[in-house]
mmCIF file of C-alpha atoms in Angstrom:
data_model
loop_
_atom_site.group_PDB
_atom_site.id
_atom_site.type_symbol
_atom_site.label_atom_id
_atom_site.label_comp_id
_atom_site.label_asym_id
_atom_site.label_seq_id
_atom_site.Cartn_x
_atom_site.Cartn_y
_atom_site.Cartn_z
ATOM 1 C CA UNK N 18 0.004 0.018 -0.008
ATOM 2 C CA UNK N 19 2.896 2.317 0.684
ATOM 3 C CA UNK N 20 4.169 1.955 -2.967
ATOM 4 C CA UNK N 21 0.829 2.959 -4.050
ATOM 5 C CA UNK N 22 0.972 6.110 -1.885
ATOM 6 C CA UNK N 23 4.096 7.317 -3.224
ATOM 7 C CA UNK N 24 2.963 6.875 -6.855
ATOM 8 C CA UNK N 25 -0.337 8.715 -5.970
ATOM 9 C CA UNK N 26 1.727 11.478 -4.552
ATOM 10 C CA UNK N 27 3.940 11.761 -7.469
ATOM 11 C CA UNK N 28 0.756 11.979 -9.886
ATOM 12 C CA UNK N 29 -0.890 14.544 -7.702
ATOM 13 C CA UNK N 30 2.476 16.758 -7.613
ATOM 14 C CA UNK N 31 2.368 16.504 -11.507
ATOM 15 C CA UNK N 32 -1.356 17.442 -11.762
ATOM 16 C CA UNK N 33 -1.070 20.190 -9.290
ATOM 17 C CA UNK N 34 1.811 21.990 -11.055
ATOM 18 C CA UNK N 35 -0.014 21.686 -14.414
ATOM 19 C CA UNK N 36 -3.408 23.201 -13.343
ATOM 20 C CA UNK N 37 -4.216 26.746 -13.781
ATOM 21 C CA UNK N 38 -5.124 29.029 -10.665
ATOM 22 C CA UNK N 39 -8.776 30.114 -10.223
ATOM 23 C CA UNK N 40 -9.666 33.618 -10.591
ATOM 24 C CA UNK N 41 -9.746 36.192 -7.622
ATOM 25 C CA UNK N 42 -13.016 36.404 -5.929
ATOM 26 C CA UNK N 43 -13.647 39.862 -6.967
ATOM 27 C CA UNK N 44 -12.449 39.461 -10.489
ATOM 28 C CA UNK N 45 -15.777 38.827 -11.735
ATOM 29 C CA UNK N 46 -17.186 42.098 -10.822
ATOM 30 C CA UNK N 47 -14.428 44.260 -12.319
ATOM 31 C CA UNK N 48 -14.858 45.161 -16.168
ATOM 32 C CA UNK N 49 -11.797 44.199 -17.947
ATOM 33 C CA UNK N 50 -10.843 45.306 -21.548
ATOM 34 C CA UNK N 51 -9.720 42.376 -23.356
ATOM 35 C CA UNK N 52 -7.091 42.566 -26.089
ATOM 36 C CA UNK N 53 -7.104 40.096 -29.064
ATOM 37 C CA UNK N 54 -5.875 36.667 -27.918
ATOM 38 C CA UNK N 55 -5.022 33.877 -30.028
ATOM 39 C CA UNK N 56 -6.811 30.697 -29.292
ATOM 40 C CA UNK N 57 -3.944 28.430 -28.796
ATOM 41 C CA UNK N 58 -0.812 29.513 -26.518
ATOM 42 C CA UNK N 59 1.304 27.430 -28.883
ATOM 43 C CA UNK N 60 0.751 26.868 -32.451
ATOM 44 C CA UNK N 61 -0.960 23.420 -32.897
ATOM 45 C CA UNK N 62 -1.406 22.669 -29.216
ATOM 46 C CA UNK N 63 -4.830 23.384 -28.111
ATOM 47 C CA UNK N 64 -5.220 24.436 -24.380
ATOM 48 C CA UNK N 65 -8.178 21.991 -24.090
ATOM 49 C CA UNK N 66 -7.941 18.796 -25.770
ATOM 50 C CA UNK N 67 -8.675 14.872 -25.458
ATOM 51 C CA UNK N 68 -5.288 13.810 -24.115
ATOM 52 C CA UNK N 69 -5.932 10.274 -24.544
ATOM 53 C CA UNK N 70 -7.338 9.838 -28.101
ATOM 54 C CA UNK N 71 -3.894 8.729 -29.606
ATOM 55 C CA UNK N 72 -2.683 6.684 -26.694
ATOM 56 C CA UNK N 73 -2.121 2.863 -26.595
ATOM 57 C CA UNK N 74 -2.857 1.968 -22.934
ATOM 58 C CA UNK N 75 -2.506 -1.702 -23.450
ATOM 59 C CA UNK N 76 0.370 -2.127 -21.220
ATOM 60 C CA UNK N 77 -0.759 0.489 -18.467
ATOM 61 C CA UNK N 78 -1.986 -0.273 -15.097
ATOM 62 C CA UNK N 79 -5.756 0.516 -15.469
ATOM 63 C CA UNK N 80 -6.400 1.897 -11.951
ATOM 64 C CA UNK N 81 -3.419 4.428 -12.149
ATOM 65 C CA UNK N 82 -4.202 5.293 -15.646
ATOM 66 C CA UNK N 83 -7.809 6.258 -14.689
ATOM 67 C CA UNK N 84 -6.614 8.318 -11.761
ATOM 68 C CA UNK N 85 -4.083 10.117 -14.132
ATOM 69 C CA UNK N 86 -6.824 10.889 -16.812
ATOM 70 C CA UNK N 87 -8.964 12.030 -14.178
ATOM 71 C CA UNK N 88 -6.462 14.336 -12.630
ATOM 72 C CA UNK N 89 -5.451 15.850 -15.879
ATOM 73 C CA UNK N 90 -9.126 16.377 -16.770
ATOM 74 C CA UNK N 91 -9.873 18.390 -19.966
ATOM 75 C CA UNK N 92 -6.520 20.124 -19.919
ATOM 76 C CA UNK N 93 -3.912 19.403 -22.509
ATOM 77 C CA UNK N 94 -0.876 17.860 -20.793
ATOM 78 C CA UNK N 95 0.959 14.619 -20.072
ATOM 79 C CA UNK N 96 1.224 12.483 -16.883
ATOM 80 C CA UNK N 97 3.934 9.876 -16.572
ATOM 81 C CA UNK N 98 3.294 7.599 -13.290
ATOM 82 C CA UNK N 99 6.365 5.427 -12.235
ATOM 83 C CA UNK N 100 6.595 3.084 -9.263
ATOM 84 C CA UNK N 101 9.237 4.656 -7.051
ATOM 85 C CA UNK N 102 10.363 1.357 -5.788
ATOM 86 C CA UNK N 103 11.068 -0.417 -9.112
ATOM 87 C CA UNK N 104 11.160 2.220 -11.768
ATOM 88 C CA UNK N 105 8.428 0.462 -13.587
ATOM 89 C CA UNK N 106 6.241 2.856 -15.660
ATOM 90 C CA UNK N 107 2.653 2.416 -14.685
ATOM 91 C CA UNK N 108 0.892 4.745 -17.100
ATOM 92 C CA UNK N 109 1.707 7.432 -19.787
ATOM 93 C CA UNK N 110 -1.260 9.556 -20.587
ATOM 94 C CA UNK N 111 -0.965 11.636 -23.799
ATOM 95 C CA UNK N 112 2.100 9.776 -25.287
ATOM 96 C CA UNK N 113 2.401 12.414 -28.013
ATOM 97 C CA UNK N 114 3.560 14.929 -25.719
ATOM 98 C CA UNK N 115 5.221 12.807 -23.208
ATOM 99 C CA UNK N 116 7.534 11.200 -25.775
ATOM 100 C CA UNK N 117 8.032 14.268 -27.886
ATOM 101 C CA UNK N 118 10.401 17.086 -27.581
ATOM 102 C CA UNK N 119 10.990 17.980 -24.095
ATOM 103 C CA UNK N 120 10.541 21.214 -22.106
ATOM 104 C CA UNK N 121 12.936 22.690 -19.422
ATOM 105 C CA UNK N 122 11.396 21.827 -16.175
ATOM 106 C CA UNK N 123 11.931 25.125 -14.658
ATOM 107 C CA UNK N 124 10.542 25.179 -11.078
ATOM 108 C CA UNK N 125 8.166 22.236 -11.249
ATOM 109 C CA UNK N 126 11.007 19.846 -10.329
ATOM 110 C CA UNK N 127 11.683 21.769 -7.186
ATOM 111 C CA UNK N 128 8.898 20.177 -5.050
ATOM 112 C CA UNK N 129 9.981 16.664 -6.297
ATOM 113 C CA UNK N 130 13.653 17.320 -5.272
ATOM 114 C CA UNK N 131 12.510 18.635 -1.897
ATOM 115 C CA UNK N 132 10.312 15.743 -1.105
ATOM 116 C CA UNK N 133 13.123 13.224 -2.121
ATOM 117 C CA UNK N 134 15.600 14.838 0.181
ATOM 118 C CA UNK N 135 13.185 14.915 3.060
ATOM 119 C CA UNK N 136 12.093 11.390 2.434
ATOM 120 C CA UNK N 137 15.716 10.186 2.479
ATOM 121 C CA UNK N 138 16.689 12.327 5.471
ATOM 122 C CA UNK N 139 19.169 14.297 3.766
ATOM 123 C CA UNK N 140 17.957 17.422 5.185
ATOM 124 C CA UNK N 141 15.020 18.523 7.508
ATOM 125 C CA UNK N 142 12.817 21.464 6.973
ATOM 126 C CA UNK N 143 15.142 23.562 9.167
ATOM 127 C CA UNK N 144 18.557 22.549 7.457
ATOM 128 C CA UNK N 145 20.393 25.893 6.328
ATOM 129 C CA UNK N 146 22.238 25.668 3.100
ATOM 130 C CA UNK N 147 24.560 28.265 1.811
ATOM 131 C CA UNK N 148 23.016 30.128 -1.205
ATOM 132 C CA UNK N 149 25.330 33.281 -1.491
ATOM 133 C CA UNK N 150 28.223 34.593 -0.054
ATOM 134 C CA UNK N 151 26.792 35.399 3.375
ATOM 135 C CA UNK N 152 23.417 34.087 2.900
ATOM 136 C CA UNK N 153 21.800 30.895 4.165
ATOM 137 C CA UNK N 154 18.146 29.501 3.596
ATOM 138 C CA UNK N 155 16.023 26.624 5.104
ATOM 139 C CA UNK N 156 13.809 24.746 2.744
ATOM 140 C CA UNK N 157 10.647 26.906 3.415
ATOM 141 C CA UNK N 158 12.419 30.020 2.629
ATOM 142 C CA UNK N 159 13.922 28.305 -0.736
ATOM 143 C CA UNK N 160 10.553 27.137 -1.643
ATOM 144 C CA UNK N 161 8.861 30.574 -0.975
ATOM 145 C CA UNK N 162 11.601 32.320 -3.067
ATOM 146 C CA UNK N 163 12.058 29.721 -5.621
ATOM 147 C CA UNK N 164 15.826 29.738 -4.909
ATOM 148 C CA UNK N 165 17.848 28.003 -7.651
ATOM 149 C CA UNK N 166 21.120 27.816 -5.718
ATOM 150 C CA UNK N 167 19.500 26.049 -2.958
ATOM 151 C CA UNK N 168 18.103 23.185 -5.027
ATOM 152 C CA UNK N 169 21.462 22.971 -6.827
ATOM 153 C CA UNK N 170 23.165 22.487 -3.353
ATOM 154 C CA UNK N 171 20.521 20.138 -2.388
ATOM 155 C CA UNK N 172 20.910 18.129 -5.571
ATOM 156 C CA UNK N 173 24.627 17.923 -5.038
ATOM 157 C CA UNK N 174 24.463 16.352 -1.784
ATOM 158 C CA UNK N 175 24.546 12.436 -1.337
ATOM 159 C CA UNK N 176 20.999 11.549 -1.932
ATOM 160 C CA UNK N 177 20.359 7.853 -3.168
ATOM 161 C CA UNK N 178 16.783 8.966 -4.403
ATOM 162 C CA UNK N 179 18.154 12.056 -6.281
ATOM 163 C CA UNK N 180 21.248 10.181 -7.555
ATOM 164 C CA UNK N 181 18.982 7.596 -9.410
ATOM 165 C CA UNK N 182 17.387 10.308 -11.479
ATOM 166 C CA UNK N 183 20.595 12.379 -12.198
ATOM 167 C CA UNK N 184 23.026 9.745 -13.152
#
């Protein structure tokens, strides 16, 4: 059951980072002038699409796939669920995007690195890491400020869970 929990947490983290934020409560009452916008943010990739129409789900875990499709909803994106203990791929939703050209993960990888470091007891939430000549940060401050140097320092520490992904 613990294995299923880790896979679920990984899927939820992927879904949460891909979801748009809701509008502010007062935003509906404020009149807004709208400029002309294009329908798609990137050419050829609609914002809302059926992410499963070209997938081959024959080898996927049906329960994990159903959870991933449900988490993705009507948004265009991809979900890759992996068993953290064995490395077995449980499901890939929207295989066209998942196996296509990659994107730089930017700050979306930071929560995953933080969770792996906490899980492996490499750091605690109060561990201070040097991020500047005379500046130190703990995990909470680094997440709040999205500090790249902190996560570079964290990734360079000996962490078996992180080392698997970077070697």
